XYZ file of N, CA and C in Angstrom:
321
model
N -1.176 21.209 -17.059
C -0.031 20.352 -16.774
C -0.020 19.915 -15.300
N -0.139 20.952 -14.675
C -0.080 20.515 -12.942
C -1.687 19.510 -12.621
N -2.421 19.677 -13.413
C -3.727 18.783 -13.159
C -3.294 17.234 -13.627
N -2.591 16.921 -14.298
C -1.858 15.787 -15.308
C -0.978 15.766 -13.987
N -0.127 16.054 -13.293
C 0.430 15.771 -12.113
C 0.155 14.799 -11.058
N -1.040 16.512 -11.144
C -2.203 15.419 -9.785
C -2.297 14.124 -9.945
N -2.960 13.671 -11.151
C -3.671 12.386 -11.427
C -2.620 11.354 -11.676
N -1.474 11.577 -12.268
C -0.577 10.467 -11.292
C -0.154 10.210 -10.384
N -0.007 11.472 -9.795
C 0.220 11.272 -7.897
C -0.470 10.738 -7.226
N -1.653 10.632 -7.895
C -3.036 9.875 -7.323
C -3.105 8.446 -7.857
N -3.064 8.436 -8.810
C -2.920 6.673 -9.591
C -1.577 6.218 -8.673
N -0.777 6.995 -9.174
C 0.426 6.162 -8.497
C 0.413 5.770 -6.951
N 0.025 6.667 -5.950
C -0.622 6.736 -4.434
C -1.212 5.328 -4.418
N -2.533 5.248 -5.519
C -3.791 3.760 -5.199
C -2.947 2.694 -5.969
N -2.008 2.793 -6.858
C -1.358 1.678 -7.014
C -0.205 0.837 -5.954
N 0.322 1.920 -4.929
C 1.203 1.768 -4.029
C 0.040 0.936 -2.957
N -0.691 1.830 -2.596
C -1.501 1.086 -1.426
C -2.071 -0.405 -2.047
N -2.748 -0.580 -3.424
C -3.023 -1.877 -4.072
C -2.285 -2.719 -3.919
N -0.991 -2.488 -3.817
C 0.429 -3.372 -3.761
C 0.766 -3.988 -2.412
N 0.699 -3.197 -2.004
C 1.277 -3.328 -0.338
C 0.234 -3.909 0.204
N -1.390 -3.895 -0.334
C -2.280 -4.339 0.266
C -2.288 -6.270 -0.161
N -1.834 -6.012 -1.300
C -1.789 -7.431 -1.941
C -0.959 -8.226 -1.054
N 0.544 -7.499 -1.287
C 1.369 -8.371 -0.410
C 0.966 -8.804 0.865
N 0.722 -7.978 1.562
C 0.267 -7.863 2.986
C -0.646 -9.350 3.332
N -1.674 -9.291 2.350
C -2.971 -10.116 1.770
C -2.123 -11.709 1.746
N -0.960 -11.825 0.668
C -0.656 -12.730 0.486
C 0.223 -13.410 0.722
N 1.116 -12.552 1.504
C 2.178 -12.816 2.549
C 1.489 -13.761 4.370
N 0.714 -12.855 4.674
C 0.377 -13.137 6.239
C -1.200 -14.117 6.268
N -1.995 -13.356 5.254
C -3.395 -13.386 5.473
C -3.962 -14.672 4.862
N -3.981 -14.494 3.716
C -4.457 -15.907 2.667
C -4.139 -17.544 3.222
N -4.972 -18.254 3.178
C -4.685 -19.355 3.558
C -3.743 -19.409 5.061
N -3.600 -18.581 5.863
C -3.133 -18.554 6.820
C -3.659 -19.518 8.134
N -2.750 -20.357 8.530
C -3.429 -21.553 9.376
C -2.519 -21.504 10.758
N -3.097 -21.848 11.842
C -2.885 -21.444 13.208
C -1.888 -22.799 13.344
N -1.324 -23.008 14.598
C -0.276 -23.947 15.391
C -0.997 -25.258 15.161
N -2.570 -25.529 14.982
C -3.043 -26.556 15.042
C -3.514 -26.887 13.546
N -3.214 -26.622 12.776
C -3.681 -26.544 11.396
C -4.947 -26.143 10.897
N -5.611 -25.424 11.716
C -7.219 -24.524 11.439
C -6.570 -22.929 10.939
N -7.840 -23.275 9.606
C -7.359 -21.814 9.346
C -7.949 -20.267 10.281
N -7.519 -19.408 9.801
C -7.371 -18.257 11.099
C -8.392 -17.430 10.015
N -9.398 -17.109 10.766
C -10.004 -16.375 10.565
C -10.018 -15.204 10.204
N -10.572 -14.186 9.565
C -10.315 -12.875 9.516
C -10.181 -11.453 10.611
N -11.434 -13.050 11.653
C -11.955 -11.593 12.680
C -10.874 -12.186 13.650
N -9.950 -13.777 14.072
C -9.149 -14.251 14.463
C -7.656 -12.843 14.147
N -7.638 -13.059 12.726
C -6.452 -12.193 12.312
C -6.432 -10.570 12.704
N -7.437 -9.870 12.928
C -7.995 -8.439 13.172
C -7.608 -8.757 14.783
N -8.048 -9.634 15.419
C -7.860 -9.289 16.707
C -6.668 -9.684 17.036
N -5.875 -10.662 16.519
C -4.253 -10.650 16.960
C -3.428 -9.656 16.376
N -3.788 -8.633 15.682
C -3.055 -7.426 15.243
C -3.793 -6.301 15.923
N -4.760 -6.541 16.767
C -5.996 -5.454 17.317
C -5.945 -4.265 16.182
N -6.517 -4.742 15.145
C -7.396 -4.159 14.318
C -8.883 -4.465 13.736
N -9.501 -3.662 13.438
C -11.478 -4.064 13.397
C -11.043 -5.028 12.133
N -11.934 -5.863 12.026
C -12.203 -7.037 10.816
C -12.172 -6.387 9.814
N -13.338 -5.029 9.612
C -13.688 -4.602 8.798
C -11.942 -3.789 7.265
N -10.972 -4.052 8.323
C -9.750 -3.403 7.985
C -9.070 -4.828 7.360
N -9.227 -5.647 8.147
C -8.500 -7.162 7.365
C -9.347 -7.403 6.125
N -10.834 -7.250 6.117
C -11.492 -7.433 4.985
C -11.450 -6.217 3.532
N -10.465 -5.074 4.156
C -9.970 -4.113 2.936
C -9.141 -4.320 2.407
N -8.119 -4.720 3.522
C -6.883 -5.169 2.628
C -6.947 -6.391 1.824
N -8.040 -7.614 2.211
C -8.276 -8.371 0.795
C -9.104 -8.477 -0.058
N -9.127 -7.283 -0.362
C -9.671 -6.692 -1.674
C -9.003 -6.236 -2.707
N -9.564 -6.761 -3.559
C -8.387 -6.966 -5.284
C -7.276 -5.642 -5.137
N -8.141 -4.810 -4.828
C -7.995 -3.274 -4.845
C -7.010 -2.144 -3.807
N -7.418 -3.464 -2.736
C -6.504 -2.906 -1.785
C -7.550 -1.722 -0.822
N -7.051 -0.781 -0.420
C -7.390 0.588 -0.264
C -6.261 1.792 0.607
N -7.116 3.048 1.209
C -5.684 4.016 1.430
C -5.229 3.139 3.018
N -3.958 2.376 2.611
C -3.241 1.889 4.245
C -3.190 2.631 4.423
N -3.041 2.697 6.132
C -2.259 3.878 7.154
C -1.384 2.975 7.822
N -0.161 3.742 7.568
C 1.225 3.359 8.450
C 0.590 2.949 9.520
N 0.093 3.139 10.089
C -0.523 2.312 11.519
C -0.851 0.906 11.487
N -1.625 0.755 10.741
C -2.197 -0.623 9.954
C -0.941 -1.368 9.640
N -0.049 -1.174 9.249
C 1.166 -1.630 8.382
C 1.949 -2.175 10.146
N 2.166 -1.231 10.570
C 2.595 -1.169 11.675
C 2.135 -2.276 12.926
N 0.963 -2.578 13.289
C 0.542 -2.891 13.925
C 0.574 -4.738 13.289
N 0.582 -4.919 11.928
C 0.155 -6.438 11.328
C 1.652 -6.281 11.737
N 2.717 -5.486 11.031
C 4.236 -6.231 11.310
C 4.714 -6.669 12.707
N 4.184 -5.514 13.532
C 4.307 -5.798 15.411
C 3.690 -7.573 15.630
N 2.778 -8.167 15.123
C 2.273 -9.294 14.918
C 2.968 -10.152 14.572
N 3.680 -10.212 13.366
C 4.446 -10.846 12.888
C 5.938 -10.765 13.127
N 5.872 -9.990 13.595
C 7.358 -9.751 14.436
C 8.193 -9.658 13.374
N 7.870 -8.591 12.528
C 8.777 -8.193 11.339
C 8.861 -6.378 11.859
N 10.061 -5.797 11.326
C 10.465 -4.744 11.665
C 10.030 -4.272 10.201
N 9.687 -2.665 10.351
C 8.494 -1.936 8.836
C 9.978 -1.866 7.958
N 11.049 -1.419 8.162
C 12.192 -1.820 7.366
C 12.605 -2.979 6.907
N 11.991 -4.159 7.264
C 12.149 -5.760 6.787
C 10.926 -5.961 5.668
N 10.287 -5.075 6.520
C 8.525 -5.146 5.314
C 8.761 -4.316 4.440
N 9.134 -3.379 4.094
C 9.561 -2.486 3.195
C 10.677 -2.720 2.009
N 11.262 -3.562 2.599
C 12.416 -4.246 1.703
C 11.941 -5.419 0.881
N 11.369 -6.192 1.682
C 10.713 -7.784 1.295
C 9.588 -6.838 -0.184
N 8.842 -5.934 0.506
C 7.964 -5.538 -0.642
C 8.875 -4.936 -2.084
N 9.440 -4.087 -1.635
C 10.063 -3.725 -2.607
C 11.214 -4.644 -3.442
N 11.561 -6.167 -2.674
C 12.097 -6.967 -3.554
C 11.263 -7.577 -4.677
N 10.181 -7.571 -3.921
C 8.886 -8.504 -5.328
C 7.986 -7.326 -5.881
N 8.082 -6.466 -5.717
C 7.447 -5.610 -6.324
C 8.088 -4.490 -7.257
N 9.037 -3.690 -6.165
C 9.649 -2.943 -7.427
C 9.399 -1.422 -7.247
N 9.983 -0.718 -7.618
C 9.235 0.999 -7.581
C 8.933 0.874 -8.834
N 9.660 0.276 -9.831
C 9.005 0.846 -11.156
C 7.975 -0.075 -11.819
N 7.478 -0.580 -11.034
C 6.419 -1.210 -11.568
C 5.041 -0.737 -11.420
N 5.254 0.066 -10.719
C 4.355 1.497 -10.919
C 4.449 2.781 -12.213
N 5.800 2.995 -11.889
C 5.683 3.938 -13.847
C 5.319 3.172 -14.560
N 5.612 2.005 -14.846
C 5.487 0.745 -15.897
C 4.179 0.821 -16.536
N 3.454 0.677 -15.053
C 2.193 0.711 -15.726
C 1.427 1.761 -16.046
N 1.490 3.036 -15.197
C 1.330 4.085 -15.994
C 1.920 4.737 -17.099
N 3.143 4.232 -17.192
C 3.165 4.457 -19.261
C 2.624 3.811 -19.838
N 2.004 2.429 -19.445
C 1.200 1.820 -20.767
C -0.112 2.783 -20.499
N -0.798 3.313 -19.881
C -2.125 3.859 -19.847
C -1.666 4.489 -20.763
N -0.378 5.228 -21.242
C -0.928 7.014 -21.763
C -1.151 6.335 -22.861
C-alpha cells in the first residue's frame, strides 16, 4: 500500500512540474517577441532571467521536467510577476484537481 503511495506522489510531483512547465512555456516563452517585433530567442530568454539555455530548452519540453523554485523565481523576477501572482494565474487555468483527474482515469 505505502509503495502505491509512492507512485502517486511521484506521478502527481511530474504532473505538477509538466504543468507549470507548460504554462511557464506558454505564458512568457512561445512565440515571445521583443520591443521591436523580433522574436527572442531562447539563449536571449535564459540570459534575461540569467538562467543557462539549456534550462529554457527543459521547460519547453512536452514534458516539462523537476522545476526548482529558483527557476520559477528568477523567470517571475523577469517578468515582474510576484510567485503568488504566478501561483494563482496557474492554478486559475489549471486547477489542483486536474491532477487526481487524471490519475483516476489511469487506475
Amino acid at each position: 500500500m505505502e509503495n502505491n503511495k509512492s507512485k502517486n506522489d511521484a506521478e502527481r510531483n511530474m504532473l505538477v512540474n509538466k504543468y507549470v512547465c507548460n504554462f511557464i512555456a506558454k505564458k512568457w516563452i512561445i512565440n515571445r517577441l521583443d520591443s521591436n517585433g523580433k522574436v527572442v530567442t531562447m539563449r536571449q530568454y535564459a540570459k534575461d532571467c540569467n538562467l543557462a539555455t539549456s534550462t529554457i530548452t527543459k521547460i519547453l519540453t512536452p514534458d516539462g521536467y523537476n522545476i526548482p523554485l529558483t527557476t520559477i523565481n528568477n523567470i517571475c523576477q523577469k517578468e515582474k510577476t510576484p510567485l503568488s501572482q504566478f501561483f494563482t494565474a496557474f492554478e486559475k487555468e489549471y486547477g489542483i484537481s486536474i491532477i487526481d483527474e487524471f490519475l483516476k482515469k489511469k487506475k
